[in-house]
């Protein structure tokens, strides 16, 4: 019998004392009613910012600005450069070589279309170019009428944009940077980052890095009072979102035999390397647990190598209990989170694990032993909190277990409320 789990509710803004009108609490000048999100085009990063803004009750008052890098050809070797340097160097190269296909196009491939703008994939009507001057101008010119501007950014390419906005309009904005900016944290009003980003300061990490290289490894300082530490990534999954997804996907998932096992397969990363070796291990283990499953649904991410997805499809695609999502819209991810009885997730994805652990349902991880550096600390923290267990293939999926759901996004939103109050500001959706 599956035990009911109390899920985190989306936090709201603290009510004003006794319903006192804004004018008696600092007026519009101290009330934040809108948010700007600085995105980098990567769903995993932008989802964190969108999730925080949603938790703060400003989803209907958000505008997404996106930082974009040139892509294709020689640009694939320039992504390690700071964004501004990359764009200037690309401009110089393109002026010299006239956008030569030899330098700009990918070898053996046609020139691809420019990255899609206008917020496709994040459910927003439009996305604007992340121009510092225009955002600063908006914050200053609308301050008297609309109050301060909340700016939320996530990802390496957004750091210079967000910090510049803070520097040029410090009296008009409150800037939150998600993911560790590596240095000069004072450039932001609040930094929200996972605990494992501070792994380089641990004794174990210092043993792994030669002394002469340590000064190049960031962060160099422990977190101070304006750093909010989370276990995993922020996201949009809370009880309200799951209830909506359960209703939206009812006709597809309600008839499925139980228990329903959802398998989320990511892809190798810098800190979690694997190939078809993990696909073989996973497929064999999934075959073993199929007898205790009513249904199994498998999804791949954008990062899943084709050879991994092909192997899994070959091994499991013909089983009548198994459905493998073909990648076409609509994406059943939220339906999976709402209707699954248990999850199996590859160890490489902090975001997929964070979302699954926010449901309170059993989460099994495969491939954690292949992870290195700070990902070791991330998985250790998940196990210590009882959020995950290793997937061995010997599990009986009809036996359930639970835990207090991971609640990072709501807790981060609470810290934003507190930091705003210390400044004399507050949020009002």
Coordinates of C-alpha atoms in Angstrom, one line a residue:
X1 CA 0.0 0.0 0.0
X2 CA 1.5 3.3 -1.1
X3 CA 1.6 5.8 1.8
X4 CA 0.4 9.3 1.1
X5 CA 3.1 11.9 1.0
X6 CA 2.8 15.5 2.0
X7 CA 4.3 17.6 -0.8
X8 CA 5.7 21.1 -0.4
X9 CA 3.2 23.9 -1.1
X10 CA 4.3 26.8 -3.3
X11 CA 5.2 29.6 -1.0
X12 CA 3.4 32.9 -1.2
X13 CA 4.4 36.4 -0.2
X14 CA 4.0 37.1 3.5
X15 CA 0.7 39.0 4.1
X16 CA 1.1 42.6 5.0
X17 CA 0.4 43.3 8.7
X18 CA -3.4 43.7 9.3
X19 CA -4.0 44.4 5.6
X20 CA -2.2 47.8 5.8
X21 CA -2.1 49.4 2.3
X22 CA 1.2 49.7 0.6
X23 CA 1.4 53.4 1.1
X24 CA 1.9 52.9 4.8
X25 CA 4.6 50.3 4.3
X26 CA 7.0 52.3 2.2
X27 CA 4.6 52.7 -0.8
X28 CA 5.3 51.3 -4.2
X29 CA 9.0 52.1 -3.8
X30 CA 9.5 49.2 -1.5
X31 CA 7.2 46.6 -3.1
X32 CA 8.5 44.3 -5.8
X33 CA 5.8 43.4 -8.3
X34 CA 7.8 42.1 -11.3
X35 CA 10.8 40.0 -12.2
X36 CA 13.4 39.9 -15.0
X37 CA 15.0 36.5 -15.7
X38 CA 18.4 36.4 -17.4
X39 CA 18.7 33.1 -19.2
X40 CA 21.4 31.4 -21.2
X41 CA 19.3 29.2 -23.5
X42 CA 19.9 26.1 -21.5
X43 CA 16.7 24.6 -20.1
X44 CA 18.4 23.2 -16.9
X45 CA 19.7 26.7 -16.0
X46 CA 16.6 28.7 -17.1
X47 CA 14.3 26.3 -15.3
X48 CA 16.0 27.2 -12.0
X49 CA 15.3 30.9 -12.4
X50 CA 11.8 30.3 -13.6
X51 CA 11.2 28.0 -10.7
X52 CA 12.3 30.6 -8.1
X53 CA 10.2 33.3 -9.7
X54 CA 7.2 31.0 -9.6
X55 CA 7.8 30.2 -6.0
X56 CA 7.9 33.9 -5.3
X57 CA 4.5 34.4 -6.9
X58 CA 5.7 36.5 -9.8
X59 CA 5.1 34.1 -12.7
X60 CA 2.6 36.4 -14.3
X61 CA 4.9 39.4 -14.0
X62 CA 8.1 37.9 -15.4
X63 CA 10.1 38.9 -18.5
X64 CA 12.8 36.6 -19.9
X65 CA 16.0 38.1 -21.4
X66 CA 18.4 35.7 -23.0
X67 CA 22.2 35.8 -23.4
X68 CA 23.2 34.1 -26.6
X69 CA 26.6 33.0 -27.9
X70 CA 27.5 32.6 -31.6
X71 CA 27.3 28.9 -32.5
X72 CA 28.7 26.6 -35.1
X73 CA 32.1 26.1 -36.6
X74 CA 35.0 27.8 -34.8
X75 CA 32.6 28.9 -32.1
X76 CA 32.6 25.4 -30.7
X77 CA 36.2 26.0 -29.6
X78 CA 35.5 29.5 -28.1
X79 CA 32.8 28.6 -25.5
X80 CA 35.4 28.6 -22.7
X81 CA 36.0 32.3 -23.2
X82 CA 34.0 34.9 -21.3
X83 CA 30.9 35.9 -23.3
X84 CA 32.0 39.4 -24.2
X85 CA 35.5 38.2 -25.4
X86 CA 33.9 35.4 -27.4
X87 CA 31.5 37.8 -29.2
X88 CA 34.3 40.3 -30.0
X89 CA 36.7 37.6 -31.3
X90 CA 33.9 36.1 -33.4
X91 CA 33.1 39.6 -34.8
X92 CA 36.8 40.1 -35.8
X93 CA 37.1 36.7 -37.4
X94 CA 33.9 37.1 -39.3
X95 CA 35.1 40.6 -40.6
X96 CA 38.4 39.1 -41.8
X97 CA 37.0 36.0 -43.4
X98 CA 33.6 37.2 -44.4
X99 CA 31.6 34.5 -42.6
X100 CA 33.5 31.9 -44.5
X101 CA 31.9 28.5 -44.4
X102 CA 35.3 27.0 -43.6
X103 CA 35.4 28.8 -40.3
X104 CA 31.8 29.3 -39.5
X105 CA 30.0 26.2 -40.7
X106 CA 30.5 22.9 -38.9
X107 CA 32.7 20.5 -40.9
X108 CA 30.7 18.4 -43.3
X109 CA 27.4 20.0 -42.3
X110 CA 25.2 22.8 -43.6
X111 CA 25.0 26.0 -41.8
X112 CA 22.4 25.6 -39.1
X113 CA 19.6 28.1 -38.4
X114 CA 20.2 30.7 -35.7
X115 CA 19.1 29.7 -32.2
X116 CA 15.3 30.1 -31.8
X117 CA 14.4 33.2 -29.8
X118 CA 11.1 34.0 -28.1
X119 CA 11.1 31.6 -25.3
X120 CA 10.2 28.4 -27.0
X121 CA 10.5 25.7 -24.4
X122 CA 9.9 27.9 -21.4
X123 CA 6.3 28.7 -22.1
X124 CA 6.9 32.5 -22.5
X125 CA 5.4 34.6 -25.2
X126 CA 8.6 36.4 -26.0
X127 CA 12.3 36.5 -25.1
X128 CA 14.4 39.7 -25.4
X129 CA 18.1 40.1 -25.9
X130 CA 19.9 40.5 -22.6
X131 CA 21.2 44.0 -23.1
X132 CA 22.5 45.6 -19.9
X133 CA 21.7 49.2 -20.8
X134 CA 18.1 48.5 -21.8
X135 CA 17.4 46.6 -18.6
X136 CA 19.1 49.2 -16.4
X137 CA 17.1 52.0 -18.2
X138 CA 13.8 50.1 -17.6
X139 CA 14.6 49.6 -13.9
X140 CA 15.4 53.3 -13.4
X141 CA 12.6 54.8 -15.5
X142 CA 9.8 52.6 -14.1
X143 CA 11.0 52.6 -10.5
X144 CA 8.7 55.4 -9.3
X145 CA 5.6 53.9 -10.9
X146 CA 6.3 50.1 -10.5
X147 CA 8.8 49.9 -7.7
X148 CA 12.0 47.8 -7.6
X149 CA 12.9 45.1 -10.1
X150 CA 13.8 41.6 -9.1
X151 CA 16.5 40.2 -11.4
X152 CA 17.2 36.4 -11.3
X153 CA 20.0 34.9 -13.4
X154 CA 21.5 31.4 -13.7
X155 CA 24.5 30.1 -15.5
X156 CA 28.0 31.2 -16.3
X157 CA 27.1 33.4 -19.3
X158 CA 24.7 35.4 -17.2
X159 CA 27.1 36.5 -14.5
X160 CA 28.5 39.5 -16.3
X161 CA 25.1 40.7 -17.3
X162 CA 23.5 40.4 -13.8
X163 CA 26.5 41.9 -12.0
X164 CA 26.5 44.9 -14.4
X165 CA 22.8 45.5 -13.8
X166 CA 23.5 45.5 -10.1
X167 CA 26.4 47.9 -10.4
X168 CA 24.5 50.4 -12.6
X169 CA 21.1 50.3 -10.9
X170 CA 21.9 49.2 -7.3
X171 CA 19.1 51.4 -5.9
X172 CA 16.5 50.0 -8.2
X173 CA 17.1 46.3 -8.4
X174 CA 17.6 43.2 -6.2
X175 CA 19.8 40.7 -8.1
X176 CA 19.8 37.0 -7.4
X177 CA 22.5 34.8 -9.0
X178 CA 21.7 31.1 -9.1
X179 CA 24.8 28.8 -9.4
X180 CA 28.1 29.8 -7.9
X181 CA 29.7 32.8 -9.8
X182 CA 33.2 31.6 -8.7
X183 CA 34.4 34.9 -7.5
X184 CA 33.4 38.4 -6.2
X185 CA 30.1 37.3 -4.7
X186 CA 29.6 40.9 -3.5
X187 CA 28.4 41.7 -7.0
X188 CA 25.0 40.2 -6.2
X189 CA 22.4 40.8 -3.5
X190 CA 22.0 37.0 -3.0
X191 CA 23.7 33.9 -4.4
X192 CA 21.9 30.6 -4.5
X193 CA 24.0 27.5 -5.1
X194 CA 24.2 23.8 -4.2
X195 CA 26.3 22.8 -1.2
X196 CA 28.5 20.6 -3.5
X197 CA 29.8 23.7 -5.3
X198 CA 31.9 24.2 -2.1
X199 CA 33.4 20.8 -2.4
X200 CA 36.8 22.3 -3.5
X201 CA 37.2 23.6 0.1
X202 CA 36.8 20.2 1.7
X203 CA 39.9 18.3 3.0
X204 CA 39.2 15.5 0.6
X205 CA 39.2 17.8 -2.4
X206 CA 42.3 19.5 -1.4
X207 CA 44.1 16.2 -1.2
X208 CA 43.1 15.6 -4.9
X209 CA 44.5 18.9 -6.2
X210 CA 48.2 19.6 -6.3
X211 CA 49.2 22.6 -4.1
X212 CA 50.4 24.7 -7.0
X213 CA 46.9 24.4 -8.7
X214 CA 44.8 25.2 -5.7
X215 CA 44.7 28.9 -6.2
X216 CA 43.0 28.3 -9.5
X217 CA 40.2 26.2 -8.1
X218 CA 37.1 28.1 -7.1
X219 CA 35.5 29.0 -4.8
X220 CA 38.3 30.1 -2.5
X221 CA 36.2 31.3 0.4
X222 CA 33.5 29.6 2.5
X223 CA 29.9 30.9 2.0
X224 CA 29.0 34.1 3.8
X225 CA 25.6 35.4 5.0
X226 CA 24.3 36.3 1.5
X227 CA 24.8 32.8 0.1
X228 CA 21.9 30.3 0.2
X229 CA 23.0 26.7 0.1
X230 CA 20.7 24.1 -1.5
X231 CA 21.0 20.3 -1.8
X232 CA 20.2 20.2 -5.5
X233 CA 18.9 22.4 -8.3
X234 CA 15.9 24.7 -8.1
X235 CA 12.9 23.8 -10.3
X236 CA 9.2 24.3 -10.8
X237 CA 7.9 21.1 -9.2
X238 CA 5.7 21.6 -6.1
X239 CA 2.3 20.2 -5.0
X240 CA 0.4 22.7 -7.2
X241 CA 2.3 21.8 -10.3
X242 CA 2.0 18.1 -9.6
X243 CA -1.8 18.4 -9.1
X244 CA -2.1 20.2 -12.4
X245 CA 0.0 17.6 -14.2
X246 CA -2.0 14.8 -12.6
X247 CA -5.2 16.3 -14.0
X248 CA -3.7 17.0 -17.4
X249 CA -2.2 13.5 -17.9
X250 CA -5.1 11.6 -16.2
X251 CA -6.4 9.9 -19.3
X252 CA -3.0 8.6 -20.3
X253 CA -1.6 7.5 -17.0
X254 CA -4.6 6.5 -14.9
X255 CA -5.4 3.3 -16.8
X256 CA -1.8 2.0 -16.6
X257 CA -1.1 -1.1 -14.5
X258 CA 0.7 -0.3 -11.2
X259 CA 3.3 0.2 -9.9
X260 CA 4.4 2.6 -12.6
X261 CA 8.2 2.9 -12.8
X262 CA 9.6 5.9 -14.6
X263 CA 13.2 5.8 -15.9
X264 CA 15.0 9.0 -16.7
X265 CA 18.2 8.6 -18.7
X266 CA 20.6 11.6 -19.1
X267 CA 24.0 11.7 -20.7
X268 CA 27.7 11.7 -19.7
X269 CA 29.1 14.9 -18.3
X270 CA 32.5 16.2 -17.2
X271 CA 32.0 14.7 -13.8
X272 CA 30.0 11.6 -14.7
X273 CA 31.5 9.8 -17.7
X274 CA 29.8 6.7 -19.2
X275 CA 28.8 5.2 -22.5
X276 CA 27.0 2.0 -23.6
X277 CA 28.6 0.2 -20.6
X278 CA 26.1 1.9 -18.3
X279 CA 23.3 1.3 -20.9
X280 CA 24.1 -2.4 -20.7
X281 CA 24.1 -2.4 -16.9
X282 CA 20.9 -0.4 -16.8
X283 CA 19.1 -2.6 -19.4
X284 CA 20.0 -5.8 -17.6
X285 CA 18.8 -4.4 -14.2
X286 CA 15.5 -3.1 -15.7
X287 CA 14.8 -6.6 -17.1
X288 CA 15.2 -7.9 -13.6
X289 CA 12.7 -5.6 -12.0
X290 CA 10.1 -5.8 -14.8
X291 CA 8.4 -8.7 -13.1
X292 CA 7.5 -6.5 -10.1
X293 CA 6.3 -3.6 -12.3
X294 CA 2.9 -3.0 -13.8
X295 CA 4.3 -0.5 -16.3
X296 CA 7.6 1.1 -17.2
X297 CA 8.1 4.4 -19.0
X298 CA 11.5 5.5 -20.2
X299 CA 12.7 9.0 -21.3
X300 CA 15.9 10.2 -22.7
X301 CA 17.3 13.7 -22.3
X302 CA 18.8 16.0 -25.0
X303 CA 22.3 14.9 -23.7
X304 CA 21.7 11.1 -24.1
X305 CA 24.1 9.8 -26.7
X306 CA 22.4 8.1 -29.7
X307 CA 24.3 4.8 -29.1
X308 CA 22.9 4.7 -25.5
X309 CA 19.3 5.3 -26.5
X310 CA 19.6 2.9 -29.4
X311 CA 20.9 0.1 -27.1
X312 CA 18.1 0.7 -24.5
X313 CA 15.4 0.7 -27.3
X314 CA 16.8 -2.5 -28.7
X315 CA 16.9 -4.3 -25.3
X316 CA 13.5 -3.1 -23.9
X317 CA 11.5 -1.5 -26.7
X318 CA 9.6 -4.7 -27.6
X319 CA 8.4 -5.5 -24.1
X320 CA 4.6 -4.9 -23.7
X321 CA 5.1 -3.4 -20.3
X322 CA 7.6 -0.8 -21.6
X323 CA 6.8 2.5 -23.3
X324 CA 9.8 4.6 -24.5
X325 CA 9.0 8.3 -25.2
X326 CA 9.9 9.3 -28.8
X327 CA 10.9 12.8 -27.9
X328 CA 7.9 14.4 -29.6
X329 CA 5.7 17.0 -28.0
X330 CA 3.9 17.0 -25.6
X331 CA 6.7 16.1 -23.2
X332 CA 5.3 13.8 -20.5
X333 CA 7.9 14.7 -17.9
X334 CA 5.5 16.4 -15.5
X335 CA 3.0 13.6 -16.0
X336 CA 5.7 11.2 -15.1
X337 CA 6.5 13.1 -11.9
X338 CA 2.9 13.2 -10.9
X339 CA 1.9 9.6 -11.7
X340 CA 5.0 7.5 -11.1
X341 CA 5.2 5.2 -8.1
X342 CA 9.0 5.1 -8.3
X343 CA 11.9 6.6 -10.3
X344 CA 15.2 5.4 -11.7
X345 CA 17.5 8.2 -12.7
X346 CA 21.1 8.2 -14.1
X347 CA 23.6 9.9 -11.7
X348 CA 24.7 12.7 -14.1
X349 CA 21.7 15.0 -13.8
X350 CA 21.3 17.2 -10.8
X351 CA 18.1 18.7 -12.1
X352 CA 16.3 15.4 -12.9
X353 CA 17.3 14.0 -9.5
X354 CA 16.2 17.2 -7.7
X355 CA 12.8 17.1 -9.3
X356 CA 12.3 13.4 -8.6
X357 CA 13.3 13.9 -5.0
X358 CA 10.7 16.7 -4.6
X359 CA 7.9 14.1 -4.9
X360 CA 8.7 12.1 -1.8
X361 CA 8.5 8.9 -3.9
X362 CA 11.3 6.2 -4.1
X363 CA 14.2 7.4 -6.3
X364 CA 16.9 4.9 -7.3
X365 CA 20.2 6.1 -8.8
X366 CA 22.4 4.3 -11.3
X367 CA 25.9 5.2 -12.2
X368 CA 26.9 7.2 -9.1
X369 CA 30.1 5.2 -8.7
X370 CA 31.2 6.6 -12.0
X371 CA 31.0 10.2 -10.8
X372 CA 33.9 12.3 -9.6
X373 CA 34.8 15.6 -7.9
X374 CA 31.8 17.6 -6.5
X375 CA 29.2 15.1 -7.9
X376 CA 30.5 12.6 -5.3
X377 CA 29.5 15.1 -2.6
X378 CA 26.1 15.6 -4.2
X379 CA 25.2 11.9 -4.2
X380 CA 26.6 11.5 -0.7
X381 CA 24.3 14.2 0.5
X382 CA 21.2 12.6 -1.2
X383 CA 22.0 9.3 0.4
X384 CA 22.5 10.8 3.8
X385 CA 19.2 12.5 3.7
X386 CA 17.5 9.2 2.7
X387 CA 16.3 10.7 -0.6
X388 CA 17.8 8.1 -2.9
X389 CA 19.0 4.5 -3.0
X390 CA 21.4 2.8 -5.5
X391 CA 19.6 0.8 -8.2
X392 CA 20.9 -2.8 -8.2
X393 CA 18.2 -4.6 -10.2
X394 CA 17.2 -6.7 -7.2
X395 CA 14.5 -4.3 -6.0
X396 CA 10.8 -5.2 -5.6
X397 CA 9.1 -2.2 -7.1
X398 CA 5.8 -3.1 -5.4
X399 CA 7.5 -2.2 -2.1
X400 CA 7.4 1.6 -1.5
X401 CA 9.3 3.9 0.8
X402 CA 9.2 7.6 1.4
X403 CA 11.0 10.6 2.9
X404 CA 10.3 14.3 3.5
X405 CA 10.3 15.8 -0.1
X406 CA 13.3 17.9 -1.1
X407 CA 12.1 21.5 -0.8
X408 CA 15.0 23.6 -2.1
X409 CA 13.0 26.0 -4.2
X410 CA 10.6 27.0 -1.5
X411 CA 13.4 27.3 1.1
X412 CA 15.4 29.5 -1.3
X413 CA 12.2 31.7 -1.9
X414 CA 11.9 32.1 1.9
X415 CA 15.5 33.4 2.0
X416 CA 14.8 35.9 -0.8
X417 CA 11.8 37.2 1.3
X418 CA 14.1 37.6 4.3
X419 CA 16.9 39.3 2.4
X420 CA 14.4 41.7 0.9
X421 CA 13.0 42.5 4.3
X422 CA 16.4 43.3 5.6
X423 CA 16.7 45.9 2.8
X424 CA 13.2 47.3 3.6
X425 CA 11.6 45.8 0.6
X426 CA 9.0 43.1 0.1
X427 CA 7.3 41.1 -2.6
X428 CA 3.7 41.4 -3.6
X429 CA 2.5 39.3 -6.6

